């Protein structure tokens, strides 16, 4: 397990997700670092996508500012200065771009459901509902929670299963997720983007309060389609679609190890992540 030494102690890696490295800062806070790793079909690829972690962090910060009126998040805010202090204390062991790819967040108990909200039929919804046309709009945002699998793929569960596990909290999380999805839909529309679906995670803070955790409206957690593409009948989502198309094309069986990606696929993917960030944060100011 990598450990960064900083004056006054060490930073211990407590969890490595598919994309993020999470370090313990103190008993209340975590250092939440978005790497450039890319995963598709729940398998991590050997080649990083340059700049991806910076885009994920910048978008998450931007969105958490927009959604804080609906539900508070785990982000402590104003963390650039403490992040710079951490780098200074690490004698060159922490990456200098840390303030751009990391956030200082409140340690929470993760509520083990993924709160998926859909505005249109796409992805796993289509697989579960054969015969439904891709991009069929729903009259109201549709809440389709899934379990958070420790290993392997998350599984969609009926809302009742979430309520059995969480009681009334399930209703609260559903309502918060739908409110945020409506806000996300409006802000994306202004940027010329159609928000197809997304996923939120929630946790409980030390006082038992509900916090939005993890990432928010990034291309890893959401499916975005450009308005102009939809208008000309192209249904291409602005995320790792290019990678999925490439590996499907070479017949990869979606089990590890993932194949190495051609340079062009990596570059195009990186450009898509950057384009979404520029459109969203650029259209409406940082
Ligand atoms: N404030 C928080 N406190 C504790 N854990 C958090 C917090 N915010 C996010 N997490 C957890 O940190 C991890 C983020 O890492 P990453 O996005 O790489 O995970 P992932 O591969 O999607 O993993 P998982 O399958 O566990 O969701 C997730 O497991 C998420 O639930
Ligand atoms: Mg994740």
XYZ file of C-alpha atoms and ligand atoms in Angstrom:
318
model
C 0.000 0.000 0.000
C 1.529 3.340 -0.987
C 2.117 5.719 1.873
C 3.057 9.357 1.435
C 5.242 10.804 4.143
C 4.350 14.295 5.229
C 5.846 16.283 8.049
C 3.977 15.351 11.181
C 2.936 11.914 9.935
C 2.043 9.727 7.031
C -0.830 9.654 4.597
C -2.173 6.150 4.499
C -4.025 4.801 1.486
C -7.192 3.345 2.969
C -9.051 2.479 -0.204
C -8.319 2.201 -3.869
C -11.418 2.253 -6.056
C -11.380 1.678 -9.783
C -10.659 5.370 -10.319
C -9.912 6.995 -6.955
C -7.235 6.659 -4.308
C -8.502 7.558 -0.865
C -6.136 8.528 1.925
C -6.862 9.095 5.566
C -6.020 12.693 6.538
C -7.331 12.562 10.086
C -10.245 10.937 11.893
C -12.734 13.276 10.199
C -11.355 13.864 6.724
C -10.186 11.978 3.666
C -7.989 12.985 0.774
C -10.009 11.939 -2.266
C -7.736 11.707 -5.312
C -9.084 11.098 -8.828
C -6.523 9.218 -10.917
C -6.429 9.033 -14.723
C -7.421 5.357 -14.592
C -10.231 4.300 -16.872
C -12.529 1.389 -16.227
C -15.105 -0.011 -18.600
C -17.354 -2.969 -17.927
C -15.949 -2.758 -14.357
C -12.405 -3.654 -15.488
C -9.501 -1.202 -15.150
C -7.532 -0.560 -18.331
C -3.730 -0.590 -18.400
C -3.423 2.827 -20.079
C -4.387 6.002 -18.229
C -6.389 8.748 -19.955
C -4.300 11.910 -19.461
C -6.154 14.682 -17.632
C -9.207 12.553 -16.819
C -8.806 12.844 -13.026
C -8.510 16.629 -13.255
C -11.730 16.802 -15.297
C -13.589 14.555 -12.830
C -12.497 16.718 -9.897
C -13.194 20.044 -11.564
C -16.677 18.955 -12.653
C -17.500 17.466 -9.257
C -16.464 20.679 -7.481
C -18.546 22.751 -9.895
C -21.635 20.587 -9.515
C -21.400 20.235 -5.736
C -21.599 24.015 -5.584
C -24.822 23.895 -7.623
C -26.433 21.046 -5.669
C -25.557 22.240 -2.146
C -28.928 23.990 -1.849
C -30.604 20.599 -2.306
C -28.345 18.465 -0.103
C -24.973 19.181 1.547
C -22.017 17.208 0.218
C -18.924 15.621 1.706
C -16.652 18.261 0.125
C -15.125 20.569 2.718
C -14.818 23.387 0.133
C -11.921 25.894 0.092
C -9.441 23.044 0.099
C -6.862 24.421 -2.360
C -4.768 26.046 0.355
C -4.704 22.944 2.622
C -3.890 20.834 -0.460
C -0.946 23.094 -1.314
C 0.190 22.828 2.308
C 0.063 19.035 2.043
C 2.243 19.079 -1.068
C 4.707 21.381 0.636
C 4.873 19.021 3.615
C 5.441 15.955 1.446
C 8.970 16.851 0.279
C 8.109 16.278 -3.341
C 6.384 12.907 -2.895
C 2.850 14.174 -3.562
C 2.063 15.073 -7.197
C 2.114 18.822 -7.871
C -1.231 18.695 -9.671
C -2.894 17.397 -6.492
C -4.986 20.563 -5.904
C -6.558 19.989 -9.318
C -7.225 16.280 -8.988
C -7.994 15.919 -5.292
C -10.568 17.109 -2.807
C -10.581 17.094 0.957
C -13.819 15.432 1.974
C -15.601 14.493 5.143
C -15.308 10.823 6.025
C -18.773 9.267 5.783
C -20.391 5.873 6.175
C -21.310 4.939 2.635
C -24.989 4.013 2.177
C -24.672 0.868 0.059
C -26.996 1.811 -2.801
C -26.296 3.613 -6.043
C -29.036 6.147 -6.674
C -29.502 5.951 -10.442
C -31.835 8.455 -12.116
C -32.845 8.330 -15.777
C -34.372 10.942 -18.053
C -34.281 8.690 -21.128
C -34.160 4.940 -21.780
C -30.549 3.911 -22.395
C -27.844 1.481 -21.216
C -28.859 -1.161 -18.714
C -32.488 0.033 -18.803
C -32.701 -1.040 -22.460
C -31.209 -4.444 -21.654
C -33.804 -4.958 -18.928
C -36.644 -3.695 -21.161
C -36.111 -5.209 -24.607
C -38.247 -3.567 -27.265
C -38.014 -0.059 -25.767
C -36.478 2.373 -28.271
C -33.174 3.969 -27.215
C -33.630 7.530 -25.902
C -37.339 7.165 -25.266
C -37.929 10.021 -22.811
C -39.577 9.393 -19.446
C -42.356 11.812 -18.411
C -40.748 12.140 -14.991
C -37.167 11.239 -13.982
C -37.104 7.515 -13.250
C -35.343 6.303 -10.084
C -33.740 2.857 -10.583
C -31.482 2.135 -7.583
C -28.828 -0.537 -7.606
C -26.785 -2.281 -4.963
C -23.147 -1.259 -4.525
C -21.330 -4.475 -5.294
C -18.042 -4.980 -3.419
C -16.831 -7.178 -6.259
C -18.225 -7.326 -9.766
C -21.226 -5.561 -11.220
C -23.837 -3.488 -9.418
C -27.334 -4.895 -9.701
C -30.566 -2.963 -10.215
C -33.000 -3.622 -7.360
C -36.655 -2.711 -6.902
C -37.204 0.461 -4.867
C -38.980 -1.713 -2.266
C -35.712 -3.583 -1.610
C -34.013 -0.260 -0.891
C -36.861 0.722 1.427
C -36.673 -2.631 3.238
C -32.985 -1.970 3.881
C -33.075 1.750 4.676
C -36.619 2.552 5.761
C -37.773 6.124 5.122
C -34.231 7.143 4.228
C -34.849 5.401 0.897
C -37.644 7.875 0.127
C -35.421 10.792 1.145
C -32.567 9.625 -1.109
C -34.928 9.076 -4.024
C -36.462 12.552 -3.647
C -33.054 14.236 -3.328
C -31.733 12.325 -6.349
C -34.697 13.346 -8.488
C -34.394 17.012 -7.421
C -30.698 17.008 -8.332
C -31.425 15.292 -11.620
C -33.917 18.034 -12.534
C -31.348 20.706 -11.724
C -28.678 18.814 -13.686
C -31.016 18.452 -16.661
C -31.645 22.231 -16.735
C -28.004 23.243 -16.371
C -26.870 20.695 -18.980
C -29.545 21.867 -21.400
C -28.191 25.422 -21.138
C -24.796 24.011 -22.111
C -26.239 22.185 -25.140
C -26.031 18.789 -23.449
C -28.740 16.213 -22.880
C -28.419 14.502 -19.514
C -29.519 10.935 -20.215
C -28.914 9.351 -16.815
C -26.699 9.594 -13.764
C -25.754 7.970 -10.498
C -25.387 9.491 -7.032
C -23.970 8.061 -3.840
C -24.880 9.154 -0.342
C -23.319 8.661 3.052
C -23.914 9.556 6.670
C -21.639 11.982 8.464
C -20.530 11.731 12.106
C -23.792 13.256 13.273
C -25.909 10.878 11.205
C -26.747 13.588 8.637
C -27.141 12.653 4.977
C -24.395 13.894 2.670
C -23.952 13.578 -1.079
C -20.600 11.801 -1.467
C -18.298 10.581 -4.245
C -18.487 12.359 -7.622
C -21.298 14.399 -9.172
C -22.458 14.647 -12.817
C -19.145 13.562 -14.335
C -18.813 11.555 -17.557
C -17.931 8.542 -15.347
C -21.175 8.752 -13.384
C -23.460 10.162 -16.078
C -24.343 9.714 -19.694
C -24.208 12.962 -21.656
C -25.201 13.380 -25.303
C -24.622 16.589 -27.234
C -27.805 18.311 -28.368
C -26.507 18.723 -31.918
C -25.705 14.997 -32.134
C -29.216 13.996 -31.074
C -30.660 16.421 -33.624
C -28.757 14.672 -36.394
C -29.703 11.244 -35.072
C -26.300 10.326 -33.575
C -26.612 8.711 -30.164
C -23.034 8.885 -28.935
C -22.465 9.463 -25.270
C -19.618 11.714 -24.231
C -17.725 9.385 -21.952
C -15.887 6.115 -22.437
C -18.170 5.106 -25.301
C -15.190 5.205 -27.667
C -13.390 2.671 -25.487
C -16.433 0.437 -25.229
C -16.911 0.549 -29.004
C -13.242 -0.266 -29.596
C -13.112 -3.249 -27.208
C -16.453 -4.573 -28.458
C -15.051 -4.283 -31.975
C -11.982 -6.411 -31.191
C -14.159 -8.999 -29.443
C -12.796 -8.583 -25.896
C -14.822 -10.822 -23.562
C -15.010 -8.154 -20.808
C -13.022 -10.218 -18.330
C -9.624 -9.080 -16.982
C -7.044 -8.322 -18.135
C -8.303 -5.429 -20.266
C -6.507 -4.942 -23.580
C -4.126 -2.080 -24.216
C -5.767 0.783 -26.097
C -4.469 2.398 -29.313
C -3.199 5.940 -28.869
C -6.005 7.359 -30.987
C -8.681 5.813 -28.750
C -7.025 7.272 -25.645
C -6.652 10.721 -27.215
C -10.238 10.833 -28.425
C -11.492 9.740 -25.010
C -9.401 12.401 -23.257
C -10.781 15.015 -25.665
C -14.354 14.005 -24.861
C -13.846 14.350 -21.115
C -12.291 17.807 -21.680
C -15.101 18.847 -24.031
C -17.803 18.034 -21.502
C -15.999 19.963 -18.788
C -15.476 22.980 -21.038
C -19.113 23.003 -22.084
C -20.537 22.689 -18.592
C -18.234 24.896 -16.555
C -17.404 27.215 -19.459
C -21.012 27.885 -20.461
C -21.979 29.002 -17.009
C -18.777 30.267 -15.436
C -16.684 28.543 -12.767
N -16.970 10.853 1.823
C -16.725 9.568 1.645
N -16.437 8.776 2.719
C -16.173 7.454 2.530
N -16.138 6.837 1.330
C -16.418 7.572 0.245
C -16.717 8.967 0.344
N -16.969 9.442 -0.912
C -16.831 8.387 -1.742
N -16.496 7.261 -1.077
C -16.226 5.943 -1.659
O -14.959 6.047 -2.294
C -14.905 5.230 -3.466
C -14.522 6.092 -4.668
O -13.617 5.449 -5.472
P -13.927 5.055 -6.989
O -14.829 6.058 -7.606
O -12.642 4.737 -7.616
O -14.705 3.752 -6.656
P -15.394 2.711 -7.588
O -14.455 1.882 -8.310
O -16.530 3.389 -8.247
O -15.775 1.812 -6.384
P -17.045 1.308 -5.773
O -17.366 0.127 -6.623
O -16.637 0.994 -4.361
O -18.074 2.421 -5.885
C -16.290 4.608 -3.613
O -16.280 3.315 -3.043
C -17.173 5.527 -2.770
O -18.304 4.871 -2.279
Mg -16.902 5.461 -8.460
